[in-house]
mmCIF file of C-alpha atoms in Angstrom:
data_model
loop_
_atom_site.group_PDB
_atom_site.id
_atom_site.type_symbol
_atom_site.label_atom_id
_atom_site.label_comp_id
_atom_site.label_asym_id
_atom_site.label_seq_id
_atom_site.Cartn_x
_atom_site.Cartn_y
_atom_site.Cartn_z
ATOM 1 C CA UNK A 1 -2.924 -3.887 -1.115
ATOM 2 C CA UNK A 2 -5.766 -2.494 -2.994
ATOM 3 C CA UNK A 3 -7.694 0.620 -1.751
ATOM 4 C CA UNK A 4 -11.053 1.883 -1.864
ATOM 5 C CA UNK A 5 -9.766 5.558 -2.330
ATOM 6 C CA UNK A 6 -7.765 3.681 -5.876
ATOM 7 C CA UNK A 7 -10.779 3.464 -8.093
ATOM 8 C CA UNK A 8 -11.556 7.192 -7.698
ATOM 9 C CA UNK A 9 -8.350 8.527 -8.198
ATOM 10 C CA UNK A 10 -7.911 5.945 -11.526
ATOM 11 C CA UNK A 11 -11.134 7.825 -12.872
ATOM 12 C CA UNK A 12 -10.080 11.433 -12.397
ATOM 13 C CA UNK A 13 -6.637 10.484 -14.177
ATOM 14 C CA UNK A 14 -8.546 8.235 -17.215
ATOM 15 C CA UNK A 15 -10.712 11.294 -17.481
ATOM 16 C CA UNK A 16 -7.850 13.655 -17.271
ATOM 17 C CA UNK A 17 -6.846 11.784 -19.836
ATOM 18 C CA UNK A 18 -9.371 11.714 -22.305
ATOM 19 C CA UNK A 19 -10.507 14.957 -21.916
ATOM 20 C CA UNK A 20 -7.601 17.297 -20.510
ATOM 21 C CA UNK A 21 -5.956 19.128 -23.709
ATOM 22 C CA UNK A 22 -2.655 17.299 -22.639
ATOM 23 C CA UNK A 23 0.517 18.042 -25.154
ATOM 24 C CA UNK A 24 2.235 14.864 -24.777
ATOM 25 C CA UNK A 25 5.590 14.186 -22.791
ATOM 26 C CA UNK A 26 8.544 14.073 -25.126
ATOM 27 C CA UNK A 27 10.900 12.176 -23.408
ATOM 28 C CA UNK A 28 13.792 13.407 -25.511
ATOM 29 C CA UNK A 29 14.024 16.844 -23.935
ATOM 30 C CA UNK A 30 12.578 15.830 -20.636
ATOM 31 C CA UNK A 31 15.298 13.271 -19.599
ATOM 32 C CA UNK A 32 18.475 11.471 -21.123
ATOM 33 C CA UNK A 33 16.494 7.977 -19.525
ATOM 34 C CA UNK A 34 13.471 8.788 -21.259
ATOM 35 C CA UNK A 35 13.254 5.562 -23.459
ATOM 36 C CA UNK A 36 12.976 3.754 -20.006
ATOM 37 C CA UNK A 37 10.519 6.541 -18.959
ATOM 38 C CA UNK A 38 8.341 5.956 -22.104
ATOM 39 C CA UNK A 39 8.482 1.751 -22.006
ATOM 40 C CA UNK A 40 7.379 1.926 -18.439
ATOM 41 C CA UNK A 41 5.124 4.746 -17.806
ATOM 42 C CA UNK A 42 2.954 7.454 -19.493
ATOM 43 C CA UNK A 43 3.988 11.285 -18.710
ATOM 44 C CA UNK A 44 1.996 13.704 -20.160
ATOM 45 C CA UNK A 45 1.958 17.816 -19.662
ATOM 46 C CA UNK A 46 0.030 20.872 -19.668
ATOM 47 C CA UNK A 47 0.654 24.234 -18.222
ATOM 48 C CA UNK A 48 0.793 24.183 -14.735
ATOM 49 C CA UNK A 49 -0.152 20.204 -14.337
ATOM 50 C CA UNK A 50 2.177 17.442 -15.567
ATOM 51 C CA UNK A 51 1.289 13.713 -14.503
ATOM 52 C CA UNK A 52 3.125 10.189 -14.355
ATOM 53 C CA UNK A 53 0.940 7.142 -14.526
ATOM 54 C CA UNK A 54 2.411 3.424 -14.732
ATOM 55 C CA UNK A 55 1.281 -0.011 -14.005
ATOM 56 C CA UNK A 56 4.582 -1.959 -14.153
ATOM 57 C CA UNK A 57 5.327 -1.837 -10.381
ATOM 58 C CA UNK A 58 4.764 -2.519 -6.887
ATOM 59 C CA UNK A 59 1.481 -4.822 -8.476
ATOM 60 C CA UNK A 60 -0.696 -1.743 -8.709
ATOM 61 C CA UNK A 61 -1.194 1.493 -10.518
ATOM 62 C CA UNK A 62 0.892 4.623 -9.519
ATOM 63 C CA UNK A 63 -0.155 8.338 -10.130
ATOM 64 C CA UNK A 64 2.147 11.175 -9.558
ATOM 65 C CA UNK A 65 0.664 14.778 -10.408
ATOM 66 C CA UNK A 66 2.155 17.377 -9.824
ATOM 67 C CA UNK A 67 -0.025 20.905 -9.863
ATOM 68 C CA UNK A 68 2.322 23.818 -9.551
ATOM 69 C CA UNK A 69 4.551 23.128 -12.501
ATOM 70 C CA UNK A 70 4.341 22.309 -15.741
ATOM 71 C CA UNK A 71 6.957 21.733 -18.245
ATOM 72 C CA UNK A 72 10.183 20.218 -18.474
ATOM 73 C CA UNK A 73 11.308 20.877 -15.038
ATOM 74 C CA UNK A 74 8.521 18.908 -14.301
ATOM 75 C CA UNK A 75 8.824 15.894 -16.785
ATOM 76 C CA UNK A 76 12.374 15.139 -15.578
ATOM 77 C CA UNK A 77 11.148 15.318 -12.199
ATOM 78 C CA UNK A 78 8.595 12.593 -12.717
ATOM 79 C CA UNK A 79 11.119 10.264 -14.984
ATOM 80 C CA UNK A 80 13.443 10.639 -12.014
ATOM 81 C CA UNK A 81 10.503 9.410 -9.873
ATOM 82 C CA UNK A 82 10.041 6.905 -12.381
ATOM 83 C CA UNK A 83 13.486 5.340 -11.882
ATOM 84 C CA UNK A 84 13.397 5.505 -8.056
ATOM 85 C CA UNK A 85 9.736 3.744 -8.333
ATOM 86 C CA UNK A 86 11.672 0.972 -10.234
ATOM 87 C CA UNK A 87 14.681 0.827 -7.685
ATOM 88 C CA UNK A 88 12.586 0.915 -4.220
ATOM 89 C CA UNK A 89 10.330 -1.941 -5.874
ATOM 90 C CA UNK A 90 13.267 -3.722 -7.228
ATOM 91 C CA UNK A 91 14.870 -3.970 -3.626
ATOM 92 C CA UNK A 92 11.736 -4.908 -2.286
ATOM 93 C CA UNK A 93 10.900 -7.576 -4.356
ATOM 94 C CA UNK A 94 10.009 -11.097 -3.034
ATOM 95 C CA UNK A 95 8.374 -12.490 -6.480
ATOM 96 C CA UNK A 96 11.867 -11.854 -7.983
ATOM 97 C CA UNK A 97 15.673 -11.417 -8.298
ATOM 98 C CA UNK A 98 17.524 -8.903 -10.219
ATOM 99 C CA UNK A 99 21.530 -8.741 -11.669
ATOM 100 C CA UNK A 100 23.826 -7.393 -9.244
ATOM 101 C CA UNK A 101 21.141 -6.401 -6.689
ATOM 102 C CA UNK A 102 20.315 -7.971 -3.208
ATOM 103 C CA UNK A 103 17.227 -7.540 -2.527
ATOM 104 C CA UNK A 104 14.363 -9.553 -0.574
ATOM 105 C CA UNK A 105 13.856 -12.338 -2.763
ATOM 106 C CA UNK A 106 17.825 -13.009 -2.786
ATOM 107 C CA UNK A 107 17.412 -13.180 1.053
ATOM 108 C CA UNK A 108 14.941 -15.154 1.219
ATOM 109 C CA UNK A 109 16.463 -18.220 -1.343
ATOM 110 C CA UNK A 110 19.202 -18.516 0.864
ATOM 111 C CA UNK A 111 18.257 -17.177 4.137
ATOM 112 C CA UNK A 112 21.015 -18.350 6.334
ATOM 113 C CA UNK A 113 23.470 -16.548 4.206
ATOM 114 C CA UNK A 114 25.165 -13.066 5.784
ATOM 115 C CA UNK A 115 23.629 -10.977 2.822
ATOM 116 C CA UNK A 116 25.065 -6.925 2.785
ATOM 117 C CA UNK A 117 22.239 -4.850 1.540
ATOM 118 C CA UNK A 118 21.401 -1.186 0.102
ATOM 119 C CA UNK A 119 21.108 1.310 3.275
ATOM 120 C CA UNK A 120 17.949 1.840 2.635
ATOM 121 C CA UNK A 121 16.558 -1.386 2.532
ATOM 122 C CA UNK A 122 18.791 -2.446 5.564
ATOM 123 C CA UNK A 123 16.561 0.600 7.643
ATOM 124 C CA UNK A 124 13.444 -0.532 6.548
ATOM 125 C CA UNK A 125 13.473 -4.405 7.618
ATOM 126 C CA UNK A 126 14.999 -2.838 10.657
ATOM 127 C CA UNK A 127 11.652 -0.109 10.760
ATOM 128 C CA UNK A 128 9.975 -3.416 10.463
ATOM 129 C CA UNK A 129 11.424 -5.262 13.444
ATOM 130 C CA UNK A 130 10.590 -2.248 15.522
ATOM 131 C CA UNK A 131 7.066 -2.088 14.278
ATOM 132 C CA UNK A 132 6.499 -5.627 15.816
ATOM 133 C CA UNK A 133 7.121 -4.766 18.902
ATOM 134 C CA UNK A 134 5.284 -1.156 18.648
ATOM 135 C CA UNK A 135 1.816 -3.464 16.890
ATOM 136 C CA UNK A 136 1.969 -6.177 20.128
ATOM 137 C CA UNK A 137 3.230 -8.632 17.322
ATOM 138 C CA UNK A 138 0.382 -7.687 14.854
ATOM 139 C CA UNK A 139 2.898 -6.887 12.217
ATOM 140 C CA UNK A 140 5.296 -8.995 11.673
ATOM 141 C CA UNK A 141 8.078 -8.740 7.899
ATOM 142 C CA UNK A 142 9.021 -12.300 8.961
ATOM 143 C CA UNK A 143 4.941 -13.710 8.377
ATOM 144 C CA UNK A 144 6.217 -14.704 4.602
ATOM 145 C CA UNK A 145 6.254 -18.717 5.138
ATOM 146 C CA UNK A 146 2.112 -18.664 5.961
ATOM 147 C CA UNK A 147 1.305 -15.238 3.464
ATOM 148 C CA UNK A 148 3.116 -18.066 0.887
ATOM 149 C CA UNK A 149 0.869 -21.200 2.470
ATOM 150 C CA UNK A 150 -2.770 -18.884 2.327
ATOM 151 C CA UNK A 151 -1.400 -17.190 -1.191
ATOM 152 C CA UNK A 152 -0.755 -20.919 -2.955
ATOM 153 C CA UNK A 153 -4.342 -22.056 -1.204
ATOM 154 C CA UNK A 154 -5.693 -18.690 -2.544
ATOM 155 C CA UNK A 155 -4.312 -19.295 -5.942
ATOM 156 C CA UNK A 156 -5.405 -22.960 -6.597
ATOM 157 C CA UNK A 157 -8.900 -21.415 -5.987
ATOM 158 C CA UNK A 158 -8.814 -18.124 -8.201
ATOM 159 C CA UNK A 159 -7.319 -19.615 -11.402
ATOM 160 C CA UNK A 160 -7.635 -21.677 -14.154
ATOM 161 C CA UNK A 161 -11.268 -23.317 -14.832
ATOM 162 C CA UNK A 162 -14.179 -23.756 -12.603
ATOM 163 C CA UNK A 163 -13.941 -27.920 -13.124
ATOM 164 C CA UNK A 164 -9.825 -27.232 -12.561
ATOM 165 C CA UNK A 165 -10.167 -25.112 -9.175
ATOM 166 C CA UNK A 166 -9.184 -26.652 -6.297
ATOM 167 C CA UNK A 167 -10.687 -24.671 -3.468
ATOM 168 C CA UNK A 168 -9.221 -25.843 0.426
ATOM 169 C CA UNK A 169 -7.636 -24.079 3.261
ATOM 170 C CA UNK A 170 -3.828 -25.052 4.539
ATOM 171 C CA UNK A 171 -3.943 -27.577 7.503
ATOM 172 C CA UNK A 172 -3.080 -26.522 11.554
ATOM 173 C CA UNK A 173 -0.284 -28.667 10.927
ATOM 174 C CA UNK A 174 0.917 -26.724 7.998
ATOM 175 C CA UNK A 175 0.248 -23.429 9.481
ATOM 176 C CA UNK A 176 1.995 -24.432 13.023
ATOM 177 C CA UNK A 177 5.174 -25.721 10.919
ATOM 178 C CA UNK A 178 5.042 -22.453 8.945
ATOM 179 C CA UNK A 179 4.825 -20.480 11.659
ATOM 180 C CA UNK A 180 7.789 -22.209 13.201
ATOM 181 C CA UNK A 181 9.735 -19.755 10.558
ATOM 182 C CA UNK A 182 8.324 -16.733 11.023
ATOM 183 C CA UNK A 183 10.346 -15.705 14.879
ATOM 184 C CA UNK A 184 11.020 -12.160 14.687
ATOM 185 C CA UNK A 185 13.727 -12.309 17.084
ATOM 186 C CA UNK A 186 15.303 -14.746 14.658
ATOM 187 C CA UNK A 187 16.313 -11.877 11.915
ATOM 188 C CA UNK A 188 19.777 -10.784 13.126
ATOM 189 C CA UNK A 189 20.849 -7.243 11.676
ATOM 190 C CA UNK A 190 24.329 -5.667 11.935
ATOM 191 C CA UNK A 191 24.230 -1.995 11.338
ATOM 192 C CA UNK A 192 28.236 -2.016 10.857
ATOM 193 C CA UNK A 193 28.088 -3.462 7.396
ATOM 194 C CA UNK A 194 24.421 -3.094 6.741
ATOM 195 C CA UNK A 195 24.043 -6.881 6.249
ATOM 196 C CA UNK A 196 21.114 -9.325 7.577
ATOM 197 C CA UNK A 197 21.126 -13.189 8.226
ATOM 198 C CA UNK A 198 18.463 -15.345 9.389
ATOM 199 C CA UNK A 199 17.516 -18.967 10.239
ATOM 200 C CA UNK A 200 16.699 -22.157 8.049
ATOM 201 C CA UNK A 201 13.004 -21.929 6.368
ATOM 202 C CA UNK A 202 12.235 -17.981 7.021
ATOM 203 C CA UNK A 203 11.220 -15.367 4.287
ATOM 204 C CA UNK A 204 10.797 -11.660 4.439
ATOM 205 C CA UNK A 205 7.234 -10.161 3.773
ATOM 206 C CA UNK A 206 7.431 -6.427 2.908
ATOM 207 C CA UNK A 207 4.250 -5.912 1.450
ATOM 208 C CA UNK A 208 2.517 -4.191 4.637
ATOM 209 C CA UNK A 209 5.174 -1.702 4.683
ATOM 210 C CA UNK A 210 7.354 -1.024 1.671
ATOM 211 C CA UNK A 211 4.746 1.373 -0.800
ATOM 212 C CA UNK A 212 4.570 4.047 2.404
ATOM 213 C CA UNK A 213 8.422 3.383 1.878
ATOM 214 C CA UNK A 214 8.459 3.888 -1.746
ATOM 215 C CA UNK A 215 5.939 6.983 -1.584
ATOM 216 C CA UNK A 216 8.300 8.729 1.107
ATOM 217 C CA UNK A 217 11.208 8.506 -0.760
ATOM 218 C CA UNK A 218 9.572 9.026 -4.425
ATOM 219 C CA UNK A 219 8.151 12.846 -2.493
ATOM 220 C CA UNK A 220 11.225 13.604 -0.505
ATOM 221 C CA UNK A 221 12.769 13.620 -4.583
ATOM 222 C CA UNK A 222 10.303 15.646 -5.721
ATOM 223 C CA UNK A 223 10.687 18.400 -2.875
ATOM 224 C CA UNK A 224 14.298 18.325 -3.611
ATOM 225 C CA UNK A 225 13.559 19.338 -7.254
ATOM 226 C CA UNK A 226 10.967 21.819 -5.902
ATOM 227 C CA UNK A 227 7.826 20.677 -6.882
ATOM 228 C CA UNK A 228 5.539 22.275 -4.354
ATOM 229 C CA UNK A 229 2.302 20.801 -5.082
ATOM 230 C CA UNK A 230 2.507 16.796 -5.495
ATOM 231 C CA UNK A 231 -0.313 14.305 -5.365
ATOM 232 C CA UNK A 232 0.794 10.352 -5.083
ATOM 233 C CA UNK A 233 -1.692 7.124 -5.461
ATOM 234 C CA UNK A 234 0.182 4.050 -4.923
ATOM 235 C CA UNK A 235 -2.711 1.484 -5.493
ATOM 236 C CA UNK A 236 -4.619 3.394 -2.563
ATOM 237 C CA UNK A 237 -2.106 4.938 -0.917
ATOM 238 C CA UNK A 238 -2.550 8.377 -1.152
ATOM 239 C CA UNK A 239 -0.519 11.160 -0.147
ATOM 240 C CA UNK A 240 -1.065 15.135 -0.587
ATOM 241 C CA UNK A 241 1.740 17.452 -0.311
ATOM 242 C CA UNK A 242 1.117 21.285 -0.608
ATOM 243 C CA UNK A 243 -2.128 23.108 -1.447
ATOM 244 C CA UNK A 244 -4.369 23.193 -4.870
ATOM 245 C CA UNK A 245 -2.980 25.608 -7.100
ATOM 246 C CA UNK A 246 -6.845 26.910 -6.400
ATOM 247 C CA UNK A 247 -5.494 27.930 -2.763
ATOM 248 C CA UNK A 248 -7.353 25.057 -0.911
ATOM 249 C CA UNK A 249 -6.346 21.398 0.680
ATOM 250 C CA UNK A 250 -6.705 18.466 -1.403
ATOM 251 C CA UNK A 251 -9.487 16.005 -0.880
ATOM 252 C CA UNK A 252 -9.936 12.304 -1.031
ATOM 253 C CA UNK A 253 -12.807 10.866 -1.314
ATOM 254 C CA UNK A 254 -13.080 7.298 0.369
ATOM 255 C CA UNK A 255 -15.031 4.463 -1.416
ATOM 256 C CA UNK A 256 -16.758 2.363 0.620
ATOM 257 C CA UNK A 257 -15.510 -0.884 1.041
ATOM 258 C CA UNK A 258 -18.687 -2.685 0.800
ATOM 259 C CA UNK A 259 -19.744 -1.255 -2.738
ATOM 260 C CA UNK A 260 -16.705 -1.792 -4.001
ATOM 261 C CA UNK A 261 -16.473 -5.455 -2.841
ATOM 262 C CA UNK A 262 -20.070 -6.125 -4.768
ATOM 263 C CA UNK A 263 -18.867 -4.282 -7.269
ATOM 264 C CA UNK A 264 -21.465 -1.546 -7.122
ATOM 265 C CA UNK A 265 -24.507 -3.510 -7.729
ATOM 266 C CA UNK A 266 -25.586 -3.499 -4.164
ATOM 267 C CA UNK A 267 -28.684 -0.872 -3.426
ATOM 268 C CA UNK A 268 -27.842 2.376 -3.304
ATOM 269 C CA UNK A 269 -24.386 2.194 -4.448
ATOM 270 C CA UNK A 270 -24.745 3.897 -7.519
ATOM 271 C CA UNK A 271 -25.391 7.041 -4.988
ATOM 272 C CA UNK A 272 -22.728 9.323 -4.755
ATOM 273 C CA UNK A 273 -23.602 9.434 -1.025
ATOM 274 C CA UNK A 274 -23.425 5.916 -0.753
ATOM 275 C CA UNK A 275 -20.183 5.432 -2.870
ATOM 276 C CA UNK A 276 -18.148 7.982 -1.145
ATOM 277 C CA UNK A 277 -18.382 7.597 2.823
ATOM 278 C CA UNK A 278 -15.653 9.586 3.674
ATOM 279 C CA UNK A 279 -14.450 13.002 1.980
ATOM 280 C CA UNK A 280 -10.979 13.622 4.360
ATOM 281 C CA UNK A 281 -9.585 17.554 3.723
ATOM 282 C CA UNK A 282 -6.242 18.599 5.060
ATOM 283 C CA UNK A 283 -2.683 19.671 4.427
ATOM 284 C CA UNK A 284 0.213 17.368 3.449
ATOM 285 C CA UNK A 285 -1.915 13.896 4.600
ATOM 286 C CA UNK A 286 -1.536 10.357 3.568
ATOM 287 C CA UNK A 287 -5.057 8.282 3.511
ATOM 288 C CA UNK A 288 -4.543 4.742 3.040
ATOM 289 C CA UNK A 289 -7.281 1.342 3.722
ATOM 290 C CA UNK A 290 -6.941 -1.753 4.742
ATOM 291 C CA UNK A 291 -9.519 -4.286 4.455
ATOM 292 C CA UNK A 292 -10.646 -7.841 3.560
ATOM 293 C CA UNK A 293 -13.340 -7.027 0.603
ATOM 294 C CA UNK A 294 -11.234 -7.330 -2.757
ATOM 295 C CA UNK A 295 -8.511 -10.311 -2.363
ATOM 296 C CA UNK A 296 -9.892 -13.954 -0.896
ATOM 297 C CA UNK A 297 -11.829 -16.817 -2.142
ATOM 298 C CA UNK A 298 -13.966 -18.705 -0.707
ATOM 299 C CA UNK A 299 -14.215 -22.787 1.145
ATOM 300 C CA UNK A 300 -17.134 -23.648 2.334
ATOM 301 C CA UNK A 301 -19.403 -20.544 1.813
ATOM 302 C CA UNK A 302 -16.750 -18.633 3.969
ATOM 303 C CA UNK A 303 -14.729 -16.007 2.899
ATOM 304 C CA UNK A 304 -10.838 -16.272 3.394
ATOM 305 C CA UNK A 305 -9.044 -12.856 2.583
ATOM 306 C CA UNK A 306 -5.388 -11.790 2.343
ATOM 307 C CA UNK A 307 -4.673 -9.734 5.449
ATOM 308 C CA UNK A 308 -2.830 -12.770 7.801
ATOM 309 C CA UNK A 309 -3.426 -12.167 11.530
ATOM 310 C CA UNK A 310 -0.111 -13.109 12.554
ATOM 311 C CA UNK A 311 -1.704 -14.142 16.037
ATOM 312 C CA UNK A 312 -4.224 -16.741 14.506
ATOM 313 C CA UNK A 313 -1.923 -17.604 11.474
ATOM 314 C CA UNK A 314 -5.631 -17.145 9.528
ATOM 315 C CA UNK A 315 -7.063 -14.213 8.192
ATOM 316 C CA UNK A 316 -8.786 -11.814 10.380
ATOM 317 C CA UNK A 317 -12.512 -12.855 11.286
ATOM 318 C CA UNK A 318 -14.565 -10.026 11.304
ATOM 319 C CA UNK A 319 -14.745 -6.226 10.393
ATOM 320 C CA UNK A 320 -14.707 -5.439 6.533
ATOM 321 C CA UNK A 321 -12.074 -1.916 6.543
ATOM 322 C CA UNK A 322 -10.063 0.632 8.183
ATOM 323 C CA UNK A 323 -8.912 3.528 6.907
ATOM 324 C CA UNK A 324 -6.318 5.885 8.487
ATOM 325 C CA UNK A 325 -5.254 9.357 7.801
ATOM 326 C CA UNK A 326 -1.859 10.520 8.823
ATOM 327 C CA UNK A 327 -0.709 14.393 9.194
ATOM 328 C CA UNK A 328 3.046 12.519 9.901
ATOM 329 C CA UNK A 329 4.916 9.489 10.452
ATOM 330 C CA UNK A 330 3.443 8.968 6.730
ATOM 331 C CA UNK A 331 6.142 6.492 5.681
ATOM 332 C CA UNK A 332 4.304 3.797 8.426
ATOM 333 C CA UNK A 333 0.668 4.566 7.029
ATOM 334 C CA UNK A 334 0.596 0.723 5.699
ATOM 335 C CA UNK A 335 1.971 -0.298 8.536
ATOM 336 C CA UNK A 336 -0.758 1.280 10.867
ATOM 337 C CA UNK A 337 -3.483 0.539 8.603
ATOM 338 C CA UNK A 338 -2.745 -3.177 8.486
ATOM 339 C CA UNK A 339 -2.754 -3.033 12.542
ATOM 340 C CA UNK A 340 -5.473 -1.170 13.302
ATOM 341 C CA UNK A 341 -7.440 -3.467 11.451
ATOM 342 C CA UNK A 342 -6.005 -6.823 12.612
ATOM 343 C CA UNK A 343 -5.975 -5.643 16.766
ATOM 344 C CA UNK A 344 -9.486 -6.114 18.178
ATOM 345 C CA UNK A 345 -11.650 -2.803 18.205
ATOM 346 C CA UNK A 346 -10.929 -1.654 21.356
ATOM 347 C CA UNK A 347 -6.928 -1.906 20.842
ATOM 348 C CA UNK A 348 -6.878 -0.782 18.241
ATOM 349 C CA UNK A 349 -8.926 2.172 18.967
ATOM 350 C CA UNK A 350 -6.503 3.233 22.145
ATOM 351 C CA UNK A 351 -3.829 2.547 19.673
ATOM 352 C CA UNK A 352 -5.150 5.201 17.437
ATOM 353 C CA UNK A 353 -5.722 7.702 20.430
ATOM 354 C CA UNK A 354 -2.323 7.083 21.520
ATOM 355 C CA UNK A 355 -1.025 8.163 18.205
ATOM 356 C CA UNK A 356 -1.753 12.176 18.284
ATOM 357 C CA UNK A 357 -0.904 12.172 13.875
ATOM 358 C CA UNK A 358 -3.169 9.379 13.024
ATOM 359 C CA UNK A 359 -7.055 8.959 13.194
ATOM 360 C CA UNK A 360 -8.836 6.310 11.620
ATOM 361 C CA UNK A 361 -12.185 4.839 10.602
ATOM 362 C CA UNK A 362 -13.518 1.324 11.165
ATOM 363 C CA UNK A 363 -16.260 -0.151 8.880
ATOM 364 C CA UNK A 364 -17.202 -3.109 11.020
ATOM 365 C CA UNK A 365 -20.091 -5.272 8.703
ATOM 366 C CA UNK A 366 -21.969 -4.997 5.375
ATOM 367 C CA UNK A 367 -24.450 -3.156 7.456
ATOM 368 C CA UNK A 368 -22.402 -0.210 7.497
ATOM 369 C CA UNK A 369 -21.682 0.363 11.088
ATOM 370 C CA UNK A 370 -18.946 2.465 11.906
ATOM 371 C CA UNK A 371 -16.255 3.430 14.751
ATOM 372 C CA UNK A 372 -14.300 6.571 14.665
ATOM 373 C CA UNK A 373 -11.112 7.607 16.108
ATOM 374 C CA UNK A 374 -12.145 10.759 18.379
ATOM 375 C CA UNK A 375 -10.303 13.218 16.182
ATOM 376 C CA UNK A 376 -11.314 11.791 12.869
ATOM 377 C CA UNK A 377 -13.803 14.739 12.256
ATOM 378 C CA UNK A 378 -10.961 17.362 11.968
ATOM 379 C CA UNK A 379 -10.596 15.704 8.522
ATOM 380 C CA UNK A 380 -13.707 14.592 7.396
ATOM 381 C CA UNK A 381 -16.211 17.170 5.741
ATOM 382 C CA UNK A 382 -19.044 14.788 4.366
#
């Protein structure tokens, strides 16, 4: 998943990183790993501001700066964080397997199989059964067989030459038999031995849930090591921890979705107004969007995106984004942000009430109308 807050956060670090009088990370006195640290990621230091940046995992870019440190303490800090990035995305995997780990993708090439998996990994597929029943079925970790139907359709359409696309949407019959696979009752968990079996034809989609995952456990590190001051972007995902070494909260500014999707061409959008809808201020947040403006293609003159409503087995008709800012619970903001904007408005609105550490945003057309939660205002100061 792609954010609107991504694109800002990639220009302060590029222009961090052109202009910033950085002395660069040497990974020989920052960590004994640091060869891996240096093939898979760029660390780089100045007094009281160190910063990770890589683009090998998880499909997006991830940031990590940290602002009250500098140094070595903090270097090995972030190649630590590094590592974990690697391990949480390596369990998480569906796209691939990897020696002498279990991990989604084992799972799902031989799903009937009693498979014994990491701790960790066991609790989140079982965070993600609960979150079905807590979203009224609008998430779902067992949707993989149609995400794979809509992602091959998706694919045929995106790639290769214009005279070599093939642009068409999977049948009802296709989507009914897919959907035959994706029972959430049918993933049985045993908490004994930490092991997970399932039925003929099912996969395992963690994509709406494990970078919240990741983030969590890449911060709860950092705390450890006592980094007080820690700013994460996982491909939109952003979460603050601390205060500015300036005294103040951190701010994110929020792109909006429909600029971004026309790629800033549209009237107006060159307005920093216009660009930035949101500007969300506050303490130890996560701000993550969900919408339908980057990934689809198009049969027809109609836009399919990537965001399956698990109800419809097709992807959600109407609305263009909703963003969500958490002040806890920040390991589900993926999760949340992916329901709120499947449920219709209203749902999804008491939802959000309901929920006293989340508020949220809807943009509902190009035309810019929007719906806020009733406490959204405590964070935004546009």
């Amino acid at each position: 998943m792609y954010s609107p807050i991504d694109r800002l956060a990639q220009l302060f670090i590029f222009a961090h990183l052109l202009l910033a009088p950085f002395v660069w990370a040497d990974a020989s006195d920052a960590d004994p790993s640091n060869g891996f640290c240096q093939q898979h990621g760029l660390i780089q230091s100045e007094p009281n501001r160190s910063v990770l940046y890589t683009l090998d995992y998880f499909g997006t870019s991830i940031s990590i700066e940290i602002l009250d440190d500098g140094g070595e303490d903090a270097k090995t800090a972030l190649c630590q964080s590094l590592k974990l990035i690697e391990h949480y995305h390596q369990l998480a995997s569906d796209y691939d397997t990897y020696p002498g780990l279990v991990n989604i993708k084992s799972i799902n090439l031989d799903p009937t199989a009693t498979h014994r998996i990491d701790p960790e990994l066991f609790e989140l597929i079982q965070t993600g059964v609960e979150w079905h029943r807590l979203s009224e079925g609008y998430f779902n970790i067992a949707i993989g067989p149609v995400v794979q139907l809509w992602r091959q359709h998706r694919f045929r359409c995106t790639t290769g030459a214009s005279n070599e696309r093939e642009c068409s949407l999977p049948t009802d019959a296709e989507l009914r038999a897919a959907a035959e696979h994706t029972r959430i009752a049918n993933i049985q968990l045993d908490p004994a031995d930490h092991s997970v079996t399932m039925t003929e034809g099912m996969s395992l989609d963690l994509g709406g849930i494990a970078k919240g995952w990741m983030v969590e456990k890449v911060l709860d590190h950092l705390k450890a090591q006592g980094m007080r001051a820690v700013v994460i972007n996982a491909g939109g995902n952003i979460r603050h921890y601390g205060r500015h070494p300036e005294g103040r909260p951190f701010v994110t500014a929020i792109e909006d979705p429909v600029c971004r999707k026309h790629d800033f061409q549209l009237p107006g959008c060159d307005q920093v107004e216009r660009r930035y809808t949101e500007v969300v201020t506050g303490e130890n947040l996560t701000v993550v969007t969900s919408g339908n403006y980057l990934k689809y293609f198009e049969v027809g003159g109609k836009e399919y995106h990537h965001i399956i409503d698990p109800t419809t087995l097709y992807p959600k008709q109407g609305g263009v984004a909703t963003s969500v800012v958490l002040s806890n619970n920040h390991i589900y903001a993926d999760v949340l942000s992916t329901t709120l904007f499947l449920m219709p408005l209203d749902r999804a609105k008491a939802l959000a009430e309901k929920l006293n550490y989340l508020e949220g945003v809807w943009l509902l057309d190009e035309d810019g109308r929007r719906v806020y939660s009733s406490g959204f205002e405590r964070f935004n100061h546009h």
